[in-house]
Amino acid sequence: MQILLNGQPVETEATELAGLLREQQIDITVVACAVNGQFIAKSSYTALDLQEGMRVEALSPMQGG
């Protein structure tokens, strides 16, 4: 299925958010995610089923000042 990950189209075999992040080599321990504009708690990453066309934003903390 195709989803948008950080604004880019991505073809994925993953069926849930955690699987997508692993597939894309994104460390689930250090990212915050929003799906279709809604924040998703880390505890829900394995329970959130992906659907065609979903918009996923995976944000990593940045250091600096």
PDB file of C-alpha atoms in Angstrom:
ATOM      1  CA  MET A   1       0.000   0.000   0.000  1.00  0.00           C
ATOM      2  CA  GLN A   2       1.093   3.582  -0.423  1.00  0.00           C
ATOM      3  CA  ILE A   3       1.205   6.102   2.412  1.00  0.00           C
ATOM      4  CA  LEU A   4       2.816   9.515   2.819  1.00  0.00           C
ATOM      5  CA  LEU A   5       5.742   9.467   5.246  1.00  0.00           C
ATOM      6  CA  ASN A   6       7.019  12.925   6.136  1.00  0.00           C
ATOM      7  CA  GLY A   7       5.411  14.242   2.962  1.00  0.00           C
ATOM      8  CA  GLN A   8       6.967  11.640   0.655  1.00  0.00           C
ATOM      9  CA  PRO A   9       5.066   8.755  -0.976  1.00  0.00           C
ATOM     10  CA  VAL A  10       6.240   5.401   0.387  1.00  0.00           C
ATOM     11  CA  GLU A  11       5.211   1.921  -0.721  1.00  0.00           C
ATOM     12  CA  THR A  12       4.990  -0.379   2.298  1.00  0.00           C
ATOM     13  CA  GLU A  13       4.158  -3.961   3.187  1.00  0.00           C
ATOM     14  CA  ALA A  14       3.671  -2.963   6.847  1.00  0.00           C
ATOM     15  CA  THR A  15       0.197  -3.281   8.304  1.00  0.00           C
ATOM     16  CA  GLU A  16       0.703  -1.208  11.459  1.00  0.00           C
ATOM     17  CA  LEU A  17       2.617   1.949  12.393  1.00  0.00           C
ATOM     18  CA  ALA A  18       5.416   0.173  14.298  1.00  0.00           C
ATOM     19  CA  GLY A  19       6.055  -2.078  11.299  1.00  0.00           C
ATOM     20  CA  LEU A  20       6.281   0.906   8.957  1.00  0.00           C
ATOM     21  CA  LEU A  21       8.802   2.614  11.215  1.00  0.00           C
ATOM     22  CA  ARG A  22      10.925  -0.544  11.452  1.00  0.00           C
ATOM     23  CA  GLU A  23      10.698  -1.054   7.693  1.00  0.00           C
ATOM     24  CA  GLN A  24      11.950   2.503   7.139  1.00  0.00           C
ATOM     25  CA  GLN A  25      14.714   2.013   9.752  1.00  0.00           C
ATOM     26  CA  ILE A  26      13.256   4.658  12.055  1.00  0.00           C
ATOM     27  CA  ASP A  27      14.021   4.072  15.745  1.00  0.00           C
ATOM     28  CA  ILE A  28      10.609   3.972  17.440  1.00  0.00           C
ATOM     29  CA  THR A  29      12.176   4.782  20.810  1.00  0.00           C
ATOM     30  CA  VAL A  30      13.219   8.296  19.754  1.00  0.00           C
ATOM     31  CA  VAL A  31      10.449   9.532  17.442  1.00  0.00           C
ATOM     32  CA  ALA A  32       7.065  11.097  17.955  1.00  0.00           C
ATOM     33  CA  CYS A  33       4.432  10.282  15.343  1.00  0.00           C
ATOM     34  CA  ALA A  34       1.296  11.875  14.032  1.00  0.00           C
ATOM     35  CA  VAL A  35      -1.092  10.132  11.655  1.00  0.00           C
ATOM     36  CA  ASN A  36      -3.465  12.253   9.585  1.00  0.00           C
ATOM     37  CA  GLY A  37      -2.662  15.180  11.892  1.00  0.00           C
ATOM     38  CA  GLN A  38      -3.348  13.334  15.159  1.00  0.00           C
ATOM     39  CA  PHE A  39      -0.586  12.611  17.692  1.00  0.00           C
ATOM     40  CA  ILE A  40      -0.184   8.873  18.354  1.00  0.00           C
ATOM     41  CA  ALA A  41       1.073   7.627  21.734  1.00  0.00           C
ATOM     42  CA  LYS A  42       4.055   5.246  21.516  1.00  0.00           C
ATOM     43  CA  SER A  43       1.981   2.615  23.294  1.00  0.00           C
ATOM     44  CA  SER A  44      -0.361   2.599  20.269  1.00  0.00           C
ATOM     45  CA  TYR A  45       2.279   2.164  17.529  1.00  0.00           C
ATOM     46  CA  THR A  46       1.691  -1.607  17.311  1.00  0.00           C
ATOM     47  CA  ALA A  47      -2.103  -1.278  17.478  1.00  0.00           C
ATOM     48  CA  LEU A  48      -2.571   1.423  14.828  1.00  0.00           C
ATOM     49  CA  ASP A  49      -3.495  -0.239  11.531  1.00  0.00           C
ATOM     50  CA  LEU A  50      -2.271   1.518   8.405  1.00  0.00           C
ATOM     51  CA  GLN A  51      -4.600   2.300   5.526  1.00  0.00           C
ATOM     52  CA  GLU A  52      -3.914   3.362   1.950  1.00  0.00           C
ATOM     53  CA  GLY A  53      -3.208   7.094   1.686  1.00  0.00           C
ATOM     54  CA  MET A  54      -2.554   7.767   5.379  1.00  0.00           C
ATOM     55  CA  ARG A  55      -0.271  10.700   6.199  1.00  0.00           C
ATOM     56  CA  VAL A  56       2.400   9.766   8.737  1.00  0.00           C
ATOM     57  CA  GLU A  57       4.810  12.277  10.252  1.00  0.00           C
ATOM     58  CA  ALA A  58       7.741  10.852  12.227  1.00  0.00           C
ATOM     59  CA  LEU A  59       9.584  13.568  14.123  1.00  0.00           C
ATOM     60  CA  SER A  60      12.915  13.208  15.902  1.00  0.00           C
ATOM     61  CA  PRO A  61      14.045  15.596  18.637  1.00  0.00           C
ATOM     62  CA  MET A  62      16.713  18.063  17.574  1.00  0.00           C
ATOM     63  CA  GLN A  63      19.447  19.564  19.698  1.00  0.00           C
ATOM     64  CA  GLY A  64      20.733  23.042  19.369  1.00  0.00           C
ATOM     65  CA  GLY A  65      20.185  26.463  20.603  1.00  0.00           C
TER      66      GLY A  65
END
